[in-house]
Tab-separated table of C-alpha atoms in Angstrom:
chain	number	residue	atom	x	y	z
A	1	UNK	CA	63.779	-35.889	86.030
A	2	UNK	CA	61.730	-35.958	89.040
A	3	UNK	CA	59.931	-39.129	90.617
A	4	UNK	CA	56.825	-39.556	88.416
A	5	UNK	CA	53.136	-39.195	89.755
A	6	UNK	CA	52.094	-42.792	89.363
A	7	UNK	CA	52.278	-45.943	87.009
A	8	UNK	CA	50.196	-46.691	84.607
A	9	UNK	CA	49.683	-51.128	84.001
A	10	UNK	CA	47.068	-52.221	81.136
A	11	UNK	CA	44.928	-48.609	81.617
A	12	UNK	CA	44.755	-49.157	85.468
A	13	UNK	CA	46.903	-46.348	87.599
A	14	UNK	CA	49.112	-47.461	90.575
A	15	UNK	CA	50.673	-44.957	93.059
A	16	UNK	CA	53.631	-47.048	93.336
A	17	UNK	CA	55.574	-49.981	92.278
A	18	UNK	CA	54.415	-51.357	96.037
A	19	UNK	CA	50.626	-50.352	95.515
A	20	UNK	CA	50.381	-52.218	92.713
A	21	UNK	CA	51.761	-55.599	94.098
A	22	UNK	CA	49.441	-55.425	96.758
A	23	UNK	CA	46.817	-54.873	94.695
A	24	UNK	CA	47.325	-57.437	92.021
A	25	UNK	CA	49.334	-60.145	93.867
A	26	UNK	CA	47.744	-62.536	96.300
A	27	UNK	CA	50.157	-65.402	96.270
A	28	UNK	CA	53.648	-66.614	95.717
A	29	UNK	CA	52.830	-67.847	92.025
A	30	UNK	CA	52.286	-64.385	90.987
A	31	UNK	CA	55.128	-62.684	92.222
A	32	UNK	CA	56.706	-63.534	88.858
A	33	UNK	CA	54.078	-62.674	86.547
A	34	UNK	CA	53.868	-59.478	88.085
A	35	UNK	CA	57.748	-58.471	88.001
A	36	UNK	CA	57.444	-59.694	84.229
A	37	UNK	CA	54.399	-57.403	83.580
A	38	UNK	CA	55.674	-54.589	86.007
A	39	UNK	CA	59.254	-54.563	83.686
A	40	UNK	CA	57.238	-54.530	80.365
A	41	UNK	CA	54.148	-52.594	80.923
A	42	UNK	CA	54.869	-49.898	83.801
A	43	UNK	CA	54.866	-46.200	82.659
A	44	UNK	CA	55.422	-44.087	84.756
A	45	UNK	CA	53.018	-41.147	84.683
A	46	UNK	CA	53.686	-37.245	85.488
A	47	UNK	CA	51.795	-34.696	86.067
A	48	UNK	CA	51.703	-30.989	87.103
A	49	UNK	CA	49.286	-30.324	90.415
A	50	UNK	CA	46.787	-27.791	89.585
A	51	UNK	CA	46.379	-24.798	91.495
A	52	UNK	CA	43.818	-25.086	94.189
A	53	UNK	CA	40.264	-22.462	94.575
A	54	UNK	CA	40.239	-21.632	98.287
A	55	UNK	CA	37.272	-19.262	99.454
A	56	UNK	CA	37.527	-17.453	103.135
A	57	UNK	CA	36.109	-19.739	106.342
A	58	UNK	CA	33.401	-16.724	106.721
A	59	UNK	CA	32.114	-16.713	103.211
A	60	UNK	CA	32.029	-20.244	103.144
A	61	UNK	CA	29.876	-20.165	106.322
A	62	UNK	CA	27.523	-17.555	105.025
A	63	UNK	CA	27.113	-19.744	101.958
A	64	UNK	CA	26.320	-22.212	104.145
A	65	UNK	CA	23.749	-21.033	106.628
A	66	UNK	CA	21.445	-20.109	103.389
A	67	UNK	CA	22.169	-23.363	101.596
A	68	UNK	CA	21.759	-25.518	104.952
A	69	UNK	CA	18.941	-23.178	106.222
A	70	UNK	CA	16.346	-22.515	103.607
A	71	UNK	CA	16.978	-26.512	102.034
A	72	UNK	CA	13.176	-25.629	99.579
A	73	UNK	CA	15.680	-23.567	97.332
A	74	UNK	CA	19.017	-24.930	97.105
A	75	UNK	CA	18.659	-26.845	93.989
A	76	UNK	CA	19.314	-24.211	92.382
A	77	UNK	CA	22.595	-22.794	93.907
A	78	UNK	CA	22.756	-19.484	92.419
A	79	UNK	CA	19.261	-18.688	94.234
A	80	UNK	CA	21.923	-18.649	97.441
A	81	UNK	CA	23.852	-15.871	96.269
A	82	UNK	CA	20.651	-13.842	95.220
A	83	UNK	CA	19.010	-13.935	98.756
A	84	UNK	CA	21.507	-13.028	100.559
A	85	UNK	CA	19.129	-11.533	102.816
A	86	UNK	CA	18.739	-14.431	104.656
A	87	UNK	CA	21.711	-13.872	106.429
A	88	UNK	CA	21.232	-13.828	110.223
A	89	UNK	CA	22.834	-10.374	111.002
A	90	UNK	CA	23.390	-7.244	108.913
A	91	UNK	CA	26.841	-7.652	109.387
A	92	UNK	CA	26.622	-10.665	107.934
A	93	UNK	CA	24.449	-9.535	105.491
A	94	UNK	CA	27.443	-5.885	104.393
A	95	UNK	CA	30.461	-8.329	104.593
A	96	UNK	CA	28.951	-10.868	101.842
A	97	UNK	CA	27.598	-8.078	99.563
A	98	UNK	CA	30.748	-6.597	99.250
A	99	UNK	CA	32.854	-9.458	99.174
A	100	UNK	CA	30.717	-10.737	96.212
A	101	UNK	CA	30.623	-7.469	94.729
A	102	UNK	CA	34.500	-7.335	94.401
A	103	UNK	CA	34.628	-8.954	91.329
A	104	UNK	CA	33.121	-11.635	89.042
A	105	UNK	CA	35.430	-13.631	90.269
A	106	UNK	CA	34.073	-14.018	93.788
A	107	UNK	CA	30.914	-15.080	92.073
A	108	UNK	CA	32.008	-17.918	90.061
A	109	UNK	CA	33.810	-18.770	93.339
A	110	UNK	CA	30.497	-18.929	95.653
A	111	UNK	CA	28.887	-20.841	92.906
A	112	UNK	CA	31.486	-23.742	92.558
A	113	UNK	CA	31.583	-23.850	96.255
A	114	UNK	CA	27.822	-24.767	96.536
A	115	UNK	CA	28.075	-26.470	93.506
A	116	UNK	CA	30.209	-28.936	95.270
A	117	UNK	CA	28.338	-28.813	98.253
A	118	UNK	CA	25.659	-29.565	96.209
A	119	UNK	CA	27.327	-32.809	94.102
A	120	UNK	CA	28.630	-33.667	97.607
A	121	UNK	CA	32.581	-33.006	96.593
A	122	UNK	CA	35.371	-30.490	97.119
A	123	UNK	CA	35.478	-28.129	94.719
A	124	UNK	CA	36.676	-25.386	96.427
A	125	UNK	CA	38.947	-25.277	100.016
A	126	UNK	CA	37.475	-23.510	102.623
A	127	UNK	CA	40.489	-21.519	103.943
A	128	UNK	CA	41.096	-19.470	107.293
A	129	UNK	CA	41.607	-15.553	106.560
């Protein structure tokens, strides 16, 4: 079996055997309780990495200059992908339209992108290509 994710002690999850003694040991005393507790209660935890959304470094930077530029609307992060004709250049403007229009798929994708940018996490990888 392969080396596992993580260990689970009493609900709280440790990236290693090491992690956790640093984290829960702060003197010589303890060193024992926490070999007891580490034989005991460690389980070891697996998991299977999910697969990752990626979006194109110029979509993401279209995306951007609307969100970042016209800041009265982007509550609402699907108003982005409607206005796309905010876009500084025409260019711009051909290349998003028909990247969006591809597929559903690229939809949903724009949206979870500013929806992260929005919450202020990484939803979706911003990708060169």
């Amino acid at each position: 079996m392969s080396e596992p994710n993580g260990y689970l002690i009493h609900g709280t999850a440790f990236s290693s055997k090491e992690a956790a003694f640093k984290a829960l040991v702060s003197n010589h005393e303890q060193e024992s309780w926490f070999q007891k507790i580490w034989d005991e209660d460690a389980q070891p935890y697996y998991f299977e990495s999910q697969p990752q959304l990626t979006i194109r470094k110029s979509i993401a930077e279209m995306l951007d200059f609307i969100y970042d530029n016209h800041f009265d609307f982007n509550d609402d992060v699907s108003w982005v992908i409607a206005n796309i004709d905010f876009l500084p250049t025409d260019e711009d403007y051909y290349n998003f339209d028909g990247w969006i229009n591809l597929s559903v798929d690229n939809h949903n994708l724009a949206l979870a992108y500013l929806a992260g940018k929005a919450l202020g996490v990484d939803l979706v990888k911003v990708v060169e290509g």
